[in-house]
Coordinates of C-alpha atoms in Angstrom, one line a residue:
Chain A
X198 CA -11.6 -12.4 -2.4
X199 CA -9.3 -11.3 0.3
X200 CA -6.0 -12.9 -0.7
X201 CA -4.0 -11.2 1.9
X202 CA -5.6 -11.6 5.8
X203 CA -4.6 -9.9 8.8
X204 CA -6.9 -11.2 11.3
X205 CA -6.1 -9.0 14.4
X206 CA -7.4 -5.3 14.0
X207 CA -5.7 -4.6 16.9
X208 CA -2.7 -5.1 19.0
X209 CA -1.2 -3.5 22.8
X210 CA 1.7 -3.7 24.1
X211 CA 3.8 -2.7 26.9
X212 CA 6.8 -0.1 26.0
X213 CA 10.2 -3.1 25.8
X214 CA 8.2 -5.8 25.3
X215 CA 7.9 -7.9 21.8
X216 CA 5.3 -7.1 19.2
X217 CA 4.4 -10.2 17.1
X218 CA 2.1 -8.9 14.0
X219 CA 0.8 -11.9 12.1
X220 CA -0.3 -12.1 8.5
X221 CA -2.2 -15.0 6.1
X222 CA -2.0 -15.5 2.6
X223 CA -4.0 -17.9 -0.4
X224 CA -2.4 -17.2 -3.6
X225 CA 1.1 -20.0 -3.3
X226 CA 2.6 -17.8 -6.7
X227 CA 3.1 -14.8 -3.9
X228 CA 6.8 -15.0 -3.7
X229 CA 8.2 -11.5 -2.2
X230 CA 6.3 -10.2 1.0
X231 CA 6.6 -6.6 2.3
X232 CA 5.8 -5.0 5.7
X233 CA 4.1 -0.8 5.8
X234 CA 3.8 1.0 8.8
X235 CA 1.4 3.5 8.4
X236 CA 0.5 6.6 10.7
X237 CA -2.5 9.3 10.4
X238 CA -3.1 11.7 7.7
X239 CA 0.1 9.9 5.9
X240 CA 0.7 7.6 3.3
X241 CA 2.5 3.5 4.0
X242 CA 5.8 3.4 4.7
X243 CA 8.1 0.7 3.6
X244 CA 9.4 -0.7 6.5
X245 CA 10.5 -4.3 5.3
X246 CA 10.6 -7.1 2.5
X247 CA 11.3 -11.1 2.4
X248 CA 11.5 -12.9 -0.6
X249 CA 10.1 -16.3 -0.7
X250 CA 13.9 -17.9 -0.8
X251 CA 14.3 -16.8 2.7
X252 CA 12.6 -17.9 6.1
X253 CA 14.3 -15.1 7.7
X254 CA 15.0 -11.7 7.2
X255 CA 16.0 -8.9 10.1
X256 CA 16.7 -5.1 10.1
X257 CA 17.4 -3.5 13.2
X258 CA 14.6 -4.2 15.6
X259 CA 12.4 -5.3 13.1
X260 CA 12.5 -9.4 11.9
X261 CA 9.8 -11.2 9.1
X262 CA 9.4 -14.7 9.5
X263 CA 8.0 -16.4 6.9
X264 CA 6.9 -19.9 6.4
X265 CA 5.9 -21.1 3.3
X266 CA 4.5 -24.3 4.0
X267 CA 1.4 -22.3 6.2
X268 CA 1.7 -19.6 4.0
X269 CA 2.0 -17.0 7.2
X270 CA 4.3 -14.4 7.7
X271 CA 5.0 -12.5 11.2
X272 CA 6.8 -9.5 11.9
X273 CA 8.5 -9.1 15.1
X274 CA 9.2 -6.1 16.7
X275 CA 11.9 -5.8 19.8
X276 CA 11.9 -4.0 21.8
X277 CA 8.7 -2.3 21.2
X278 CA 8.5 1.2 21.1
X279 CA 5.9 4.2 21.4
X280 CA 7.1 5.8 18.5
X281 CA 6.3 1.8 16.6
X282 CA 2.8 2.8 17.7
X283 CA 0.6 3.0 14.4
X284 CA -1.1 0.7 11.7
X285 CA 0.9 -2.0 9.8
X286 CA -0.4 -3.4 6.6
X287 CA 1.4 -7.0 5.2
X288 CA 1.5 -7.0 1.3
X289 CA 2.3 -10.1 -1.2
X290 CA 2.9 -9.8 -4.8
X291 CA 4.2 -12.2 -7.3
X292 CA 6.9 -12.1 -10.0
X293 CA 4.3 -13.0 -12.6
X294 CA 3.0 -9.6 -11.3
X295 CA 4.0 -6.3 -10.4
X296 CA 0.7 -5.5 -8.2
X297 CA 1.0 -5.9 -4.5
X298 CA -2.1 -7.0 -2.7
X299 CA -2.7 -5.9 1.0
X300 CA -3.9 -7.3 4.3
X301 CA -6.4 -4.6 6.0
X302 CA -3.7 -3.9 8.7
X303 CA -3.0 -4.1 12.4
X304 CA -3.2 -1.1 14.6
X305 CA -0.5 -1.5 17.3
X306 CA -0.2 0.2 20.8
X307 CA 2.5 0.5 22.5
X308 CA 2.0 1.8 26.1
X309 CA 5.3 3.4 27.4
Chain B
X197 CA 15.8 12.1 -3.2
X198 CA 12.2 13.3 -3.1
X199 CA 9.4 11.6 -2.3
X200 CA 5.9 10.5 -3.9
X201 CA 4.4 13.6 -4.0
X202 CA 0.5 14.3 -4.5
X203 CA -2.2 17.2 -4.7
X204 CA -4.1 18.0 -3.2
X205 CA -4.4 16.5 0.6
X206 CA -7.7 17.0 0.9
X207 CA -11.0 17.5 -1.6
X208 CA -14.5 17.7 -0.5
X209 CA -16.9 18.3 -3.6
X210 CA -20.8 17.8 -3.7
X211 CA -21.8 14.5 -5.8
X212 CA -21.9 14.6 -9.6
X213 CA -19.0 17.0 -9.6
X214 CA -15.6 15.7 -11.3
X215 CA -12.7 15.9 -9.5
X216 CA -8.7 15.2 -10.2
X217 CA -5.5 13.8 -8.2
X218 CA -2.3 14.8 -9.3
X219 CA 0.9 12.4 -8.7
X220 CA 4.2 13.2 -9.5
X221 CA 6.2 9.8 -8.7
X222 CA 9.4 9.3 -7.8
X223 CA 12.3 10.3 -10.0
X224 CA 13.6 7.2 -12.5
X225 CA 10.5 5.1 -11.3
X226 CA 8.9 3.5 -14.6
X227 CA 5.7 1.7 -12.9
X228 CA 3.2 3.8 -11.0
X229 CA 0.2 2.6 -9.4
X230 CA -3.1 4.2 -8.3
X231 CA -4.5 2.8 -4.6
X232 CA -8.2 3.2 -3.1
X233 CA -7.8 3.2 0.4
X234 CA -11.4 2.9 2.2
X235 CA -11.8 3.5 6.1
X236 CA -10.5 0.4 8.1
X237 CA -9.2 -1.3 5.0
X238 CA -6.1 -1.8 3.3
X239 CA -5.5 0.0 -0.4
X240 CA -6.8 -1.5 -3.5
X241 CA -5.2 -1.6 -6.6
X242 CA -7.1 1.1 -9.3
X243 CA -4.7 0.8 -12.2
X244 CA -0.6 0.4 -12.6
X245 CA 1.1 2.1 -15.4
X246 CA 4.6 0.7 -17.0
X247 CA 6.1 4.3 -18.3
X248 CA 3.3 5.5 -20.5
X249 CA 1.0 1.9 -20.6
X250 CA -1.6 1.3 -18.4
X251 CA -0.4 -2.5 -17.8
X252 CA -3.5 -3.3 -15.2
X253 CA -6.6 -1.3 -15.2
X254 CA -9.1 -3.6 -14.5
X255 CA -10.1 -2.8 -11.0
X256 CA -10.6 0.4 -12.4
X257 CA -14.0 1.9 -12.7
X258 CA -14.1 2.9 -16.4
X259 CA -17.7 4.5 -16.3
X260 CA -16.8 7.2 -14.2
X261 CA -12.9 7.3 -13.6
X262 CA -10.0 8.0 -16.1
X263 CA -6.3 8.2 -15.8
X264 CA -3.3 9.4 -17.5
X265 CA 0.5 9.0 -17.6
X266 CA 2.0 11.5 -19.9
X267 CA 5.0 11.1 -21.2
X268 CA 5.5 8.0 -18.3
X269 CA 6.1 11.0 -15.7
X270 CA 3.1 12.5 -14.2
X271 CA -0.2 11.3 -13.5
X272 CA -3.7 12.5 -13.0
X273 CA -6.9 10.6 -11.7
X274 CA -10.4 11.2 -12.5
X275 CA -13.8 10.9 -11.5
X276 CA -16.7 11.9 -12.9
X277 CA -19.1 12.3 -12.0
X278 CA -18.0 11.4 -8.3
X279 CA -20.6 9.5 -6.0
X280 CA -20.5 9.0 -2.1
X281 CA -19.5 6.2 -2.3
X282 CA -16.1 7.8 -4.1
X283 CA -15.3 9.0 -0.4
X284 CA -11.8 7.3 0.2
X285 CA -8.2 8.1 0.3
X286 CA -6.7 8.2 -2.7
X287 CA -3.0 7.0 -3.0
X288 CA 0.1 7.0 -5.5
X289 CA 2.8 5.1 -5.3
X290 CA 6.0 4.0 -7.4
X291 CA 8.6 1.3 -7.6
X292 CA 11.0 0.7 -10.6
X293 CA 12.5 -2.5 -11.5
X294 CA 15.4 -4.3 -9.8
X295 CA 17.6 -7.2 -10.9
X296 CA 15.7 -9.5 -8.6
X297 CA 12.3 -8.2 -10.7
X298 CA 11.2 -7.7 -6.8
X299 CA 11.1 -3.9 -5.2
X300 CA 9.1 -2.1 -3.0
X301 CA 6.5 0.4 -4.2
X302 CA 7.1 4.2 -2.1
X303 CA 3.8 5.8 -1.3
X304 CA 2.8 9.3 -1.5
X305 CA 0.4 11.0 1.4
X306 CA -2.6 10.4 -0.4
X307 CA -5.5 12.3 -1.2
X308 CA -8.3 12.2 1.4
X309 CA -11.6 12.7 -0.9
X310 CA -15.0 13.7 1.0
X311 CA -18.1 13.5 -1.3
X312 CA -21.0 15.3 0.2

């Protein structure tokens, strides 16, 4: 049971433009949300987090949204850049918890 | 501050051989994890230690894979005897504890198995 969905395989984008990567969730005791960029041959990288007390959270060019009430999250990326170009993978976990439980990721193209 | 760091990158055995991971995780971080990454997918949980304690082994397969945690440091992952269906990527990560109880987990390069 997937408890973590990321429904797009797949994203392009121009080189400036926004990236909007989306992500689903079914457990409601999720309550901290994290964002991986991963490229080829290496392991995720942490890129960001939003705990479940926030709507909001923004680092640079990188913002999570997250609404609780659809139980989505989105990760924004302006402007978009070649170098963003890889897979990113959405996790959840819960306090009760220490496991984090992954989407099967987005592989985003960003044409310069 | 060093990284996650595992060994090897890359294994490829014949079926019914054993084979091991090594994961050294970072410094200070108490909980490690063992992921299953298969092609087009995101990683699966295999087992989390707390220091020494496996806390959450039971995604793990216990007929044919093992793990350790010595002295709450290292770790090593086993199988045997290993199957096709073991090819994967293998990864290690580690978090430690904050004061929210929330933190990240820091991933090592994985291993990539190929089982022929």
């Amino acid at each position: 049971d997937q408890q973590v969905k990321q429904n797009s395989p797949s994203l392009s984008v121009q080189e400036g433009r926004i990236s909007i990567l989306n992500c689903d969730y079914t457990n409601s005791m999720f309550d901290y949300f994290l964002w991986y960029k991963k490229y080829p041959a290496e392991g995720p990288t942490f890129l960001i987090s939003i705990s479940s007390i926030k709507d909001k959270n923004e680092d640079g060019r990188f913002t999570v949204f997250l609404n609780k009430s659809a139980k989505h999250l989105s990760l924004h990326i302006v402007p978009s850049q070649p170098g963003d170009s890889a897979v990113y993978f959405c996790a959840a976990s819960a306090m009760s918890g220490n496991q984090f439980y992954f989407g099967t990721g987005t592989s985003l193209t960003v044409i310069p | 501050e060093a990284g996650v760091v595992q060994s090897p990158r890359y294994k490829i055995i014949e079926k019914k051989q054993p084979v091991a991971f090594w994961c050294n995780p970072i410094s200070g971080h108490n909980t490690l994890y063992w992921y299953l990454q298969n092609l087009g997918q995101g990683p699966e949980l295999l087992i989390r230690y707390e220091n020494e304690e496996a806390v959450d082994d039971s995604q793990l397969p216990k007929d044919r894979f093992s793990a350790e945690r010595l002295k709450g440091v290292d770790s090593t992952l086993k199988i045997q005897p290993a199957e096709l269906g073991d090819s994967a990527v293998y990864l290690c990560a580690s978090s430690s504890f904050s004061g929210t109880g929330h933190t990240e987990a820091f991933f090592g390069q994985g291993t990539r198995l190929t089982v022929v």
